[in-house]
Amino acid sequence: MKKNLKLRCLTEGAIFVAMAQVLSYIKLFELPQGGAVDLAMLPIFIYCARWGFWPGMLTSFVFGVLQLTLDGAYAWGWQSMLGDYLVAFTMLGLAGLFKGKKGGFFIGMVVGAFARFLVHYVVGATVWAEYMPETFFGMTMTSPWFYSLLYNGSFILINTALCLFIGALLYKPMGKYLRGEDLA
């Protein structure tokens, strides 16, 4: 039985990473130096809610590797490759910490997305600071930290809201599946 669960965990992980990768190609909006409004995080959050922390971290890391290699990465150096892809996307796996907790599906989404944002924020303000434009969203940019907050916050906030909205729509009809109750 335990062997079958491990196989199911790996199989679902592969399927959810594939769904996330496909959804990352369906962009509602894309920023000029990377970052897009899409639903790619949702399958990762669903997987984390079902399987928990360690499988979620591994699946999130694999998704980050795929984003780096298949998404036409905007990384121009090892710091950006490591930060913007491998570390940032792996942070989505923190959602698995809330598996089985009341409201854990939604809290996990917020925590995972916020952790991803923090990594993008620091990398944006340090690694990408030299590429800061003079104006962004009609405002004069004087601080790379403020620019990174606006740039990365603009798409992560919208993506998180979309995941929460779609997750709420799915929760009632698929709640047992989303909570992983079918695995017991």
mmCIF file with all atom_site columns, C-alpha atoms in Angstrom:
data_model
loop_
_atom_site.group_PDB
_atom_site.id
_atom_site.type_symbol
_atom_site.label_atom_id
_atom_site.label_alt_id
_atom_site.label_comp_id
_atom_site.label_asym_id
_atom_site.label_entity_id
_atom_site.label_seq_id
_atom_site.pdbx_PDB_ins_code
_atom_site.Cartn_x
_atom_site.Cartn_y
_atom_site.Cartn_z
_atom_site.occupancy
_atom_site.B_iso_or_equiv
_atom_site.pdbx_formal_charge
_atom_site.auth_seq_id
_atom_site.auth_comp_id
_atom_site.auth_asym_id
_atom_site.auth_atom_id
_atom_site.pdbx_PDB_model_num
ATOM 1   C CA . MET A 1 1   ? 0.000   0.000  0.000   1.00 0.00 ? 1   MET A CA 1
ATOM 2   C CA . LYS A 1 2   ? 2.759   2.445  0.962   1.00 0.00 ? 2   LYS A CA 1
ATOM 3   C CA . LYS A 1 3   ? 4.607   1.677  -2.294  1.00 0.00 ? 3   LYS A CA 1
ATOM 4   C CA . ASN A 1 4   ? 1.448   2.483  -4.267  1.00 0.00 ? 4   ASN A CA 1
ATOM 5   C CA . LEU A 1 5   ? 1.103   5.828  -2.461  1.00 0.00 ? 5   LEU A CA 1
ATOM 6   C CA . LYS A 1 6   ? 4.699   6.757  -3.309  1.00 0.00 ? 6   LYS A CA 1
ATOM 7   C CA . LEU A 1 7   ? 4.075   5.920  -6.941  1.00 0.00 ? 7   LEU A CA 1
ATOM 8   C CA . ARG A 1 8   ? 0.843   7.911  -6.908  1.00 0.00 ? 8   ARG A CA 1
ATOM 9   C CA . CYS A 1 9   ? 2.640   10.849 -5.275  1.00 0.00 ? 9   CYS A CA 1
ATOM 10  C CA . LEU A 1 10  ? 5.325   10.867 -7.979  1.00 0.00 ? 10  LEU A CA 1
ATOM 11  C CA . THR A 1 11  ? 2.812   10.389 -10.771 1.00 0.00 ? 11  THR A CA 1
ATOM 12  C CA . GLU A 1 12  ? 0.560   13.185 -9.569  1.00 0.00 ? 12  GLU A CA 1
ATOM 13  C CA . GLY A 1 13  ? 3.618   15.379 -9.089  1.00 0.00 ? 13  GLY A CA 1
ATOM 14  C CA . ALA A 1 14  ? 4.588   14.883 -12.721 1.00 0.00 ? 14  ALA A CA 1
ATOM 15  C CA . ILE A 1 15  ? 1.040   15.568 -13.895 1.00 0.00 ? 15  ILE A CA 1
ATOM 16  C CA . PHE A 1 16  ? 0.674   18.715 -11.792 1.00 0.00 ? 16  PHE A CA 1
ATOM 17  C CA . VAL A 1 17  ? 4.066   20.055 -12.913 1.00 0.00 ? 17  VAL A CA 1
ATOM 18  C CA . ALA A 1 18  ? 3.042   19.440 -16.528 1.00 0.00 ? 18  ALA A CA 1
ATOM 19  C CA . MET A 1 19  ? -0.260  21.272 -15.950 1.00 0.00 ? 19  MET A CA 1
ATOM 20  C CA . ALA A 1 20  ? 1.586   24.174 -14.321 1.00 0.00 ? 20  ALA A CA 1
ATOM 21  C CA . GLN A 1 21  ? 4.017   24.351 -17.246 1.00 0.00 ? 21  GLN A CA 1
ATOM 22  C CA . VAL A 1 22  ? 1.188   24.374 -19.789 1.00 0.00 ? 22  VAL A CA 1
ATOM 23  C CA . LEU A 1 23  ? -0.662  27.072 -17.827 1.00 0.00 ? 23  LEU A CA 1
ATOM 24  C CA . SER A 1 24  ? 2.529   29.166 -17.739 1.00 0.00 ? 24  SER A CA 1
ATOM 25  C CA . TYR A 1 25  ? 2.293   29.433 -21.537 1.00 0.00 ? 25  TYR A CA 1
ATOM 26  C CA . ILE A 1 26  ? -1.243  30.865 -21.325 1.00 0.00 ? 26  ILE A CA 1
ATOM 27  C CA . LYS A 1 27  ? -0.325  34.376 -20.260 1.00 0.00 ? 27  LYS A CA 1
ATOM 28  C CA . LEU A 1 28  ? -2.944  37.029 -19.710 1.00 0.00 ? 28  LEU A CA 1
ATOM 29  C CA . PHE A 1 29  ? -0.202  39.647 -19.485 1.00 0.00 ? 29  PHE A CA 1
ATOM 30  C CA . GLU A 1 30  ? 3.602   39.529 -19.571 1.00 0.00 ? 30  GLU A CA 1
ATOM 31  C CA . LEU A 1 31  ? 6.042   42.060 -18.187 1.00 0.00 ? 31  LEU A CA 1
ATOM 32  C CA . PRO A 1 32  ? 9.051   43.040 -20.329 1.00 0.00 ? 32  PRO A CA 1
ATOM 33  C CA . GLN A 1 33  ? 11.777  41.510 -18.118 1.00 0.00 ? 33  GLN A CA 1
ATOM 34  C CA . GLY A 1 34  ? 9.977   38.367 -16.998 1.00 0.00 ? 34  GLY A CA 1
ATOM 35  C CA . GLY A 1 35  ? 6.961   37.733 -14.861 1.00 0.00 ? 35  GLY A CA 1
ATOM 36  C CA . ALA A 1 36  ? 3.480   37.154 -16.169 1.00 0.00 ? 36  ALA A CA 1
ATOM 37  C CA . VAL A 1 37  ? -0.137  36.975 -15.107 1.00 0.00 ? 37  VAL A CA 1
ATOM 38  C CA . ASP A 1 38  ? -1.168  33.335 -15.425 1.00 0.00 ? 38  ASP A CA 1
ATOM 39  C CA . LEU A 1 39  ? -2.555  30.402 -13.420 1.00 0.00 ? 39  LEU A CA 1
ATOM 40  C CA . ALA A 1 40  ? 0.658   28.350 -13.358 1.00 0.00 ? 40  ALA A CA 1
ATOM 41  C CA . MET A 1 41  ? 0.913   28.349 -9.560  1.00 0.00 ? 41  MET A CA 1
ATOM 42  C CA . LEU A 1 42  ? -2.530  26.774 -9.042  1.00 0.00 ? 42  LEU A CA 1
ATOM 43  C CA . PRO A 1 43  ? -1.625  23.146 -9.903  1.00 0.00 ? 43  PRO A CA 1
ATOM 44  C CA . ILE A 1 44  ? 1.425   23.399 -7.643  1.00 0.00 ? 44  ILE A CA 1
ATOM 45  C CA . PHE A 1 45  ? -0.729  24.685 -4.779  1.00 0.00 ? 45  PHE A CA 1
ATOM 46  C CA . ILE A 1 46  ? -3.254  21.890 -5.311  1.00 0.00 ? 46  ILE A CA 1
ATOM 47  C CA . TYR A 1 47  ? -0.473  19.313 -5.229  1.00 0.00 ? 47  TYR A CA 1
ATOM 48  C CA . CYS A 1 48  ? 0.989   20.836 -2.053  1.00 0.00 ? 48  CYS A CA 1
ATOM 49  C CA . ALA A 1 49  ? -2.421  20.785 -0.351  1.00 0.00 ? 49  ALA A CA 1
ATOM 50  C CA . ARG A 1 50  ? -2.824  17.098 -1.246  1.00 0.00 ? 50  ARG A CA 1
ATOM 51  C CA . TRP A 1 51  ? 0.653   15.768 -0.487  1.00 0.00 ? 51  TRP A CA 1
ATOM 52  C CA . GLY A 1 52  ? 2.234   18.166 2.003   1.00 0.00 ? 52  GLY A CA 1
ATOM 53  C CA . PHE A 1 53  ? 5.550   19.883 2.494   1.00 0.00 ? 53  PHE A CA 1
ATOM 54  C CA . TRP A 1 54  ? 8.366   17.639 1.198   1.00 0.00 ? 54  TRP A CA 1
ATOM 55  C CA . PRO A 1 55  ? 6.617   16.379 -1.932  1.00 0.00 ? 55  PRO A CA 1
ATOM 56  C CA . GLY A 1 56  ? 5.431   19.953 -2.521  1.00 0.00 ? 56  GLY A CA 1
ATOM 57  C CA . MET A 1 57  ? 8.944   21.357 -2.227  1.00 0.00 ? 57  MET A CA 1
ATOM 58  C CA . LEU A 1 58  ? 10.306  18.762 -4.658  1.00 0.00 ? 58  LEU A CA 1
ATOM 59  C CA . THR A 1 59  ? 7.518   19.376 -7.165  1.00 0.00 ? 59  THR A CA 1
ATOM 60  C CA . SER A 1 60  ? 7.951   23.145 -6.884  1.00 0.00 ? 60  SER A CA 1
ATOM 61  C CA . PHE A 1 61  ? 11.696  22.798 -7.463  1.00 0.00 ? 61  PHE A CA 1
ATOM 62  C CA . VAL A 1 62  ? 11.075  20.683 -10.581 1.00 0.00 ? 62  VAL A CA 1
ATOM 63  C CA . PHE A 1 63  ? 8.651   23.338 -11.827 1.00 0.00 ? 63  PHE A CA 1
ATOM 64  C CA . GLY A 1 64  ? 11.353  25.967 -11.274 1.00 0.00 ? 64  GLY A CA 1
ATOM 65  C CA . VAL A 1 65  ? 13.833  23.919 -13.309 1.00 0.00 ? 65  VAL A CA 1
ATOM 66  C CA . LEU A 1 66  ? 11.303  23.634 -16.138 1.00 0.00 ? 66  LEU A CA 1
ATOM 67  C CA . GLN A 1 67  ? 10.596  27.356 -16.013 1.00 0.00 ? 67  GLN A CA 1
ATOM 68  C CA . LEU A 1 68  ? 14.314  28.051 -16.236 1.00 0.00 ? 68  LEU A CA 1
ATOM 69  C CA . THR A 1 69  ? 14.927  25.704 -19.145 1.00 0.00 ? 69  THR A CA 1
ATOM 70  C CA . LEU A 1 70  ? 11.701  25.864 -21.167 1.00 0.00 ? 70  LEU A CA 1
ATOM 71  C CA . ASP A 1 71  ? 10.256  29.312 -20.580 1.00 0.00 ? 71  ASP A CA 1
ATOM 72  C CA . GLY A 1 72  ? 12.949  31.324 -22.350 1.00 0.00 ? 72  GLY A CA 1
ATOM 73  C CA . ALA A 1 73  ? 14.456  32.385 -19.047 1.00 0.00 ? 73  ALA A CA 1
ATOM 74  C CA . TYR A 1 74  ? 15.124  36.050 -18.450 1.00 0.00 ? 74  TYR A CA 1
ATOM 75  C CA . ALA A 1 75  ? 18.091  35.133 -16.248 1.00 0.00 ? 75  ALA A CA 1
ATOM 76  C CA . TRP A 1 76  ? 21.317  36.795 -17.303 1.00 0.00 ? 76  TRP A CA 1
ATOM 77  C CA . GLY A 1 77  ? 23.559  35.338 -14.654 1.00 0.00 ? 77  GLY A CA 1
ATOM 78  C CA . TRP A 1 78  ? 23.808  32.542 -12.142 1.00 0.00 ? 78  TRP A CA 1
ATOM 79  C CA . GLN A 1 79  ? 22.350  34.756 -9.393  1.00 0.00 ? 79  GLN A CA 1
ATOM 80  C CA . SER A 1 80  ? 19.149  35.277 -11.342 1.00 0.00 ? 80  SER A CA 1
ATOM 81  C CA . MET A 1 81  ? 18.970  31.634 -12.424 1.00 0.00 ? 81  MET A CA 1
ATOM 82  C CA . LEU A 1 82  ? 19.323  30.525 -8.828  1.00 0.00 ? 82  LEU A CA 1
ATOM 83  C CA . GLY A 1 83  ? 17.100  33.213 -7.287  1.00 0.00 ? 83  GLY A CA 1
ATOM 84  C CA . ASP A 1 84  ? 14.381  33.946 -9.835  1.00 0.00 ? 84  ASP A CA 1
ATOM 85  C CA . TYR A 1 85  ? 13.854  30.354 -10.882 1.00 0.00 ? 85  TYR A CA 1
ATOM 86  C CA . LEU A 1 86  ? 15.193  27.644 -8.603  1.00 0.00 ? 86  LEU A CA 1
ATOM 87  C CA . VAL A 1 87  ? 14.675  29.306 -5.213  1.00 0.00 ? 87  VAL A CA 1
ATOM 88  C CA . ALA A 1 88  ? 11.622  31.435 -6.040  1.00 0.00 ? 88  ALA A CA 1
ATOM 89  C CA . PHE A 1 89  ? 9.555   28.636 -7.551  1.00 0.00 ? 89  PHE A CA 1
ATOM 90  C CA . THR A 1 90  ? 10.638  26.179 -4.851  1.00 0.00 ? 90  THR A CA 1
ATOM 91  C CA . MET A 1 91  ? 9.099   28.542 -2.286  1.00 0.00 ? 91  MET A CA 1
ATOM 92  C CA . LEU A 1 92  ? 5.663   27.643 -3.648  1.00 0.00 ? 92  LEU A CA 1
ATOM 93  C CA . GLY A 1 93  ? 6.144   24.322 -1.855  1.00 0.00 ? 93  GLY A CA 1
ATOM 94  C CA . LEU A 1 94  ? 5.756   26.070 1.493   1.00 0.00 ? 94  LEU A CA 1
ATOM 95  C CA . ALA A 1 95  ? 2.035   25.766 0.819   1.00 0.00 ? 95  ALA A CA 1
ATOM 96  C CA . GLY A 1 96  ? 2.415   22.122 1.823   1.00 0.00 ? 96  GLY A CA 1
ATOM 97  C CA . LEU A 1 97  ? 3.066   23.167 5.429   1.00 0.00 ? 97  LEU A CA 1
ATOM 98  C CA . PHE A 1 98  ? -0.654  23.809 5.774   1.00 0.00 ? 98  PHE A CA 1
ATOM 99  C CA . LYS A 1 99  ? -1.857  20.410 4.559   1.00 0.00 ? 99  LYS A CA 1
ATOM 100 C CA . GLY A 1 100 ? -4.673  19.169 6.767   1.00 0.00 ? 100 GLY A CA 1
ATOM 101 C CA . LYS A 1 101 ? -5.137  22.447 8.617   1.00 0.00 ? 101 LYS A CA 1
ATOM 102 C CA . LYS A 1 102 ? -8.411  24.371 8.623   1.00 0.00 ? 102 LYS A CA 1
ATOM 103 C CA . GLY A 1 103 ? -8.266  26.788 5.703   1.00 0.00 ? 103 GLY A CA 1
ATOM 104 C CA . GLY A 1 104 ? -4.856  25.341 4.857   1.00 0.00 ? 104 GLY A CA 1
ATOM 105 C CA . PHE A 1 105 ? -5.505  25.237 1.129   1.00 0.00 ? 105 PHE A CA 1
ATOM 106 C CA . PHE A 1 106 ? -6.013  29.005 0.988   1.00 0.00 ? 106 PHE A CA 1
ATOM 107 C CA . ILE A 1 107 ? -3.461  29.944 3.660   1.00 0.00 ? 107 ILE A CA 1
ATOM 108 C CA . GLY A 1 108 ? -0.900  27.790 1.860   1.00 0.00 ? 108 GLY A CA 1
ATOM 109 C CA . MET A 1 109 ? -1.533  29.635 -1.396  1.00 0.00 ? 109 MET A CA 1
ATOM 110 C CA . VAL A 1 110 ? -0.952  32.996 0.268   1.00 0.00 ? 110 VAL A CA 1
ATOM 111 C CA . VAL A 1 111 ? 2.176   31.845 2.120   1.00 0.00 ? 111 VAL A CA 1
ATOM 112 C CA . GLY A 1 112 ? 3.681   30.117 -0.937  1.00 0.00 ? 112 GLY A CA 1
ATOM 113 C CA . ALA A 1 113 ? 2.986   33.075 -3.211  1.00 0.00 ? 113 ALA A CA 1
ATOM 114 C CA . PHE A 1 114 ? 4.301   35.561 -0.646  1.00 0.00 ? 114 PHE A CA 1
ATOM 115 C CA . ALA A 1 115 ? 7.506   33.550 -0.190  1.00 0.00 ? 115 ALA A CA 1
ATOM 116 C CA . ARG A 1 116 ? 7.967   33.463 -3.964  1.00 0.00 ? 116 ARG A CA 1
ATOM 117 C CA . PHE A 1 117 ? 7.386   37.216 -4.076  1.00 0.00 ? 117 PHE A CA 1
ATOM 118 C CA . LEU A 1 118 ? 10.023  37.819 -1.355  1.00 0.00 ? 118 LEU A CA 1
ATOM 119 C CA . VAL A 1 119 ? 12.664  35.966 -3.345  1.00 0.00 ? 119 VAL A CA 1
ATOM 120 C CA . HIS A 1 120 ? 11.793  37.828 -6.564  1.00 0.00 ? 120 HIS A CA 1
ATOM 121 C CA . TYR A 1 121 ? 11.753  41.080 -4.593  1.00 0.00 ? 121 TYR A CA 1
ATOM 122 C CA . VAL A 1 122 ? 15.274  40.638 -3.199  1.00 0.00 ? 122 VAL A CA 1
ATOM 123 C CA . VAL A 1 123 ? 16.686  39.387 -6.508  1.00 0.00 ? 123 VAL A CA 1
ATOM 124 C CA . GLY A 1 124 ? 14.965  42.245 -8.349  1.00 0.00 ? 124 GLY A CA 1
ATOM 125 C CA . ALA A 1 125 ? 16.365  44.888 -6.017  1.00 0.00 ? 125 ALA A CA 1
ATOM 126 C CA . THR A 1 126 ? 19.892  43.495 -6.034  1.00 0.00 ? 126 THR A CA 1
ATOM 127 C CA . VAL A 1 127 ? 20.640  41.550 -9.225  1.00 0.00 ? 127 VAL A CA 1
ATOM 128 C CA . TRP A 1 128 ? 18.323  43.486 -11.542 1.00 0.00 ? 128 TRP A CA 1
ATOM 129 C CA . ALA A 1 129 ? 18.839  46.955 -9.970  1.00 0.00 ? 129 ALA A CA 1
ATOM 130 C CA . GLU A 1 130 ? 21.015  48.207 -12.831 1.00 0.00 ? 130 GLU A CA 1
ATOM 131 C CA . TYR A 1 131 ? 18.131  47.642 -15.266 1.00 0.00 ? 131 TYR A CA 1
ATOM 132 C CA . MET A 1 132 ? 15.685  49.826 -13.324 1.00 0.00 ? 132 MET A CA 1
ATOM 133 C CA . PRO A 1 133 ? 13.927  52.244 -15.697 1.00 0.00 ? 133 PRO A CA 1
ATOM 134 C CA . GLU A 1 134 ? 13.538  55.930 -14.926 1.00 0.00 ? 134 GLU A CA 1
ATOM 135 C CA . THR A 1 135 ? 9.754   55.572 -14.821 1.00 0.00 ? 135 THR A CA 1
ATOM 136 C CA . PHE A 1 136 ? 7.497   52.604 -14.129 1.00 0.00 ? 136 PHE A CA 1
ATOM 137 C CA . PHE A 1 137 ? 3.690   52.660 -13.917 1.00 0.00 ? 137 PHE A CA 1
ATOM 138 C CA . GLY A 1 138 ? 3.942   56.411 -14.497 1.00 0.00 ? 138 GLY A CA 1
ATOM 139 C CA . MET A 1 139 ? 6.098   56.952 -11.412 1.00 0.00 ? 139 MET A CA 1
ATOM 140 C CA . THR A 1 140 ? 9.700   58.126 -11.240 1.00 0.00 ? 140 THR A CA 1
ATOM 141 C CA . MET A 1 141 ? 11.905  55.322 -9.940  1.00 0.00 ? 141 MET A CA 1
ATOM 142 C CA . THR A 1 142 ? 14.652  56.301 -7.522  1.00 0.00 ? 142 THR A CA 1
ATOM 143 C CA . SER A 1 143 ? 15.002  53.134 -5.450  1.00 0.00 ? 143 SER A CA 1
ATOM 144 C CA . PRO A 1 144 ? 15.583  49.620 -6.812  1.00 0.00 ? 144 PRO A CA 1
ATOM 145 C CA . TRP A 1 145 ? 13.739  48.271 -3.743  1.00 0.00 ? 145 TRP A CA 1
ATOM 146 C CA . PHE A 1 146 ? 10.610  50.257 -4.553  1.00 0.00 ? 146 PHE A CA 1
ATOM 147 C CA . TYR A 1 147 ? 10.875  49.347 -8.245  1.00 0.00 ? 147 TYR A CA 1
ATOM 148 C CA . SER A 1 148 ? 11.223  45.652 -7.380  1.00 0.00 ? 148 SER A CA 1
ATOM 149 C CA . LEU A 1 149 ? 8.228   45.906 -5.044  1.00 0.00 ? 149 LEU A CA 1
ATOM 150 C CA . LEU A 1 150 ? 6.073   47.360 -7.831  1.00 0.00 ? 150 LEU A CA 1
ATOM 151 C CA . TYR A 1 151 ? 7.394   45.135 -10.590 1.00 0.00 ? 151 TYR A CA 1
ATOM 152 C CA . ASN A 1 152 ? 7.209   41.806 -8.795  1.00 0.00 ? 152 ASN A CA 1
ATOM 153 C CA . GLY A 1 153 ? 4.198   42.701 -6.684  1.00 0.00 ? 153 GLY A CA 1
ATOM 154 C CA . SER A 1 154 ? 2.193   43.613 -9.762  1.00 0.00 ? 154 SER A CA 1
ATOM 155 C CA . PHE A 1 155 ? 2.102   40.113 -11.218 1.00 0.00 ? 155 PHE A CA 1
ATOM 156 C CA . ILE A 1 156 ? 2.434   38.006 -8.038  1.00 0.00 ? 156 ILE A CA 1
ATOM 157 C CA . LEU A 1 157 ? -0.504  39.780 -6.402  1.00 0.00 ? 157 LEU A CA 1
ATOM 158 C CA . ILE A 1 158 ? -2.745  39.245 -9.436  1.00 0.00 ? 158 ILE A CA 1
ATOM 159 C CA . ASN A 1 159 ? -1.620  35.606 -9.791  1.00 0.00 ? 159 ASN A CA 1
ATOM 160 C CA . THR A 1 160 ? -2.345  34.963 -6.123  1.00 0.00 ? 160 THR A CA 1
ATOM 161 C CA . ALA A 1 161 ? -5.791  36.541 -6.393  1.00 0.00 ? 161 ALA A CA 1
ATOM 162 C CA . LEU A 1 162 ? -6.553  34.414 -9.479  1.00 0.00 ? 162 LEU A CA 1
ATOM 163 C CA . CYS A 1 163 ? -5.405  31.229 -7.699  1.00 0.00 ? 163 CYS A CA 1
ATOM 164 C CA . LEU A 1 164 ? -7.516  32.070 -4.642  1.00 0.00 ? 164 LEU A CA 1
ATOM 165 C CA . PHE A 1 165 ? -10.554 32.786 -6.812  1.00 0.00 ? 165 PHE A CA 1
ATOM 166 C CA . ILE A 1 166 ? -10.277 29.635 -8.940  1.00 0.00 ? 166 ILE A CA 1
ATOM 167 C CA . GLY A 1 167 ? -9.384  27.634 -5.828  1.00 0.00 ? 167 GLY A CA 1
ATOM 168 C CA . ALA A 1 168 ? -12.543 28.883 -4.111  1.00 0.00 ? 168 ALA A CA 1
ATOM 169 C CA . LEU A 1 169 ? -14.622 27.847 -7.128  1.00 0.00 ? 169 LEU A CA 1
ATOM 170 C CA . LEU A 1 170 ? -13.066 24.369 -7.075  1.00 0.00 ? 170 LEU A CA 1
ATOM 171 C CA . TYR A 1 171 ? -13.155 23.893 -3.316  1.00 0.00 ? 171 TYR A CA 1
ATOM 172 C CA . LYS A 1 172 ? -16.794 22.962 -2.829  1.00 0.00 ? 172 LYS A CA 1
ATOM 173 C CA . PRO A 1 173 ? -17.108 20.367 -5.608  1.00 0.00 ? 173 PRO A CA 1
ATOM 174 C CA . MET A 1 174 ? -13.543 19.045 -5.201  1.00 0.00 ? 174 MET A CA 1
ATOM 175 C CA . GLY A 1 175 ? -12.842 19.716 -1.516  1.00 0.00 ? 175 GLY A CA 1
ATOM 176 C CA . LYS A 1 176 ? -12.061 16.119 -0.531  1.00 0.00 ? 176 LYS A CA 1
ATOM 177 C CA . TYR A 1 177 ? -9.637  15.817 -3.439  1.00 0.00 ? 177 TYR A CA 1
ATOM 178 C CA . LEU A 1 178 ? -7.994  19.180 -2.731  1.00 0.00 ? 178 LEU A CA 1
ATOM 179 C CA . ARG A 1 179 ? -7.534  18.266 0.941   1.00 0.00 ? 179 ARG A CA 1
ATOM 180 C CA . GLY A 1 180 ? -6.104  14.873 0.012   1.00 0.00 ? 180 GLY A CA 1
ATOM 181 C CA . GLU A 1 181 ? -8.824  12.962 1.853   1.00 0.00 ? 181 GLU A CA 1
ATOM 182 C CA . ASP A 1 182 ? -8.946  10.399 -0.960  1.00 0.00 ? 182 ASP A CA 1
ATOM 183 C CA . LEU A 1 183 ? -5.385  9.338  -0.097  1.00 0.00 ? 183 LEU A CA 1
ATOM 184 C CA . ALA A 1 184 ? -6.151  7.932  3.357   1.00 0.00 ? 184 ALA A CA 1
#
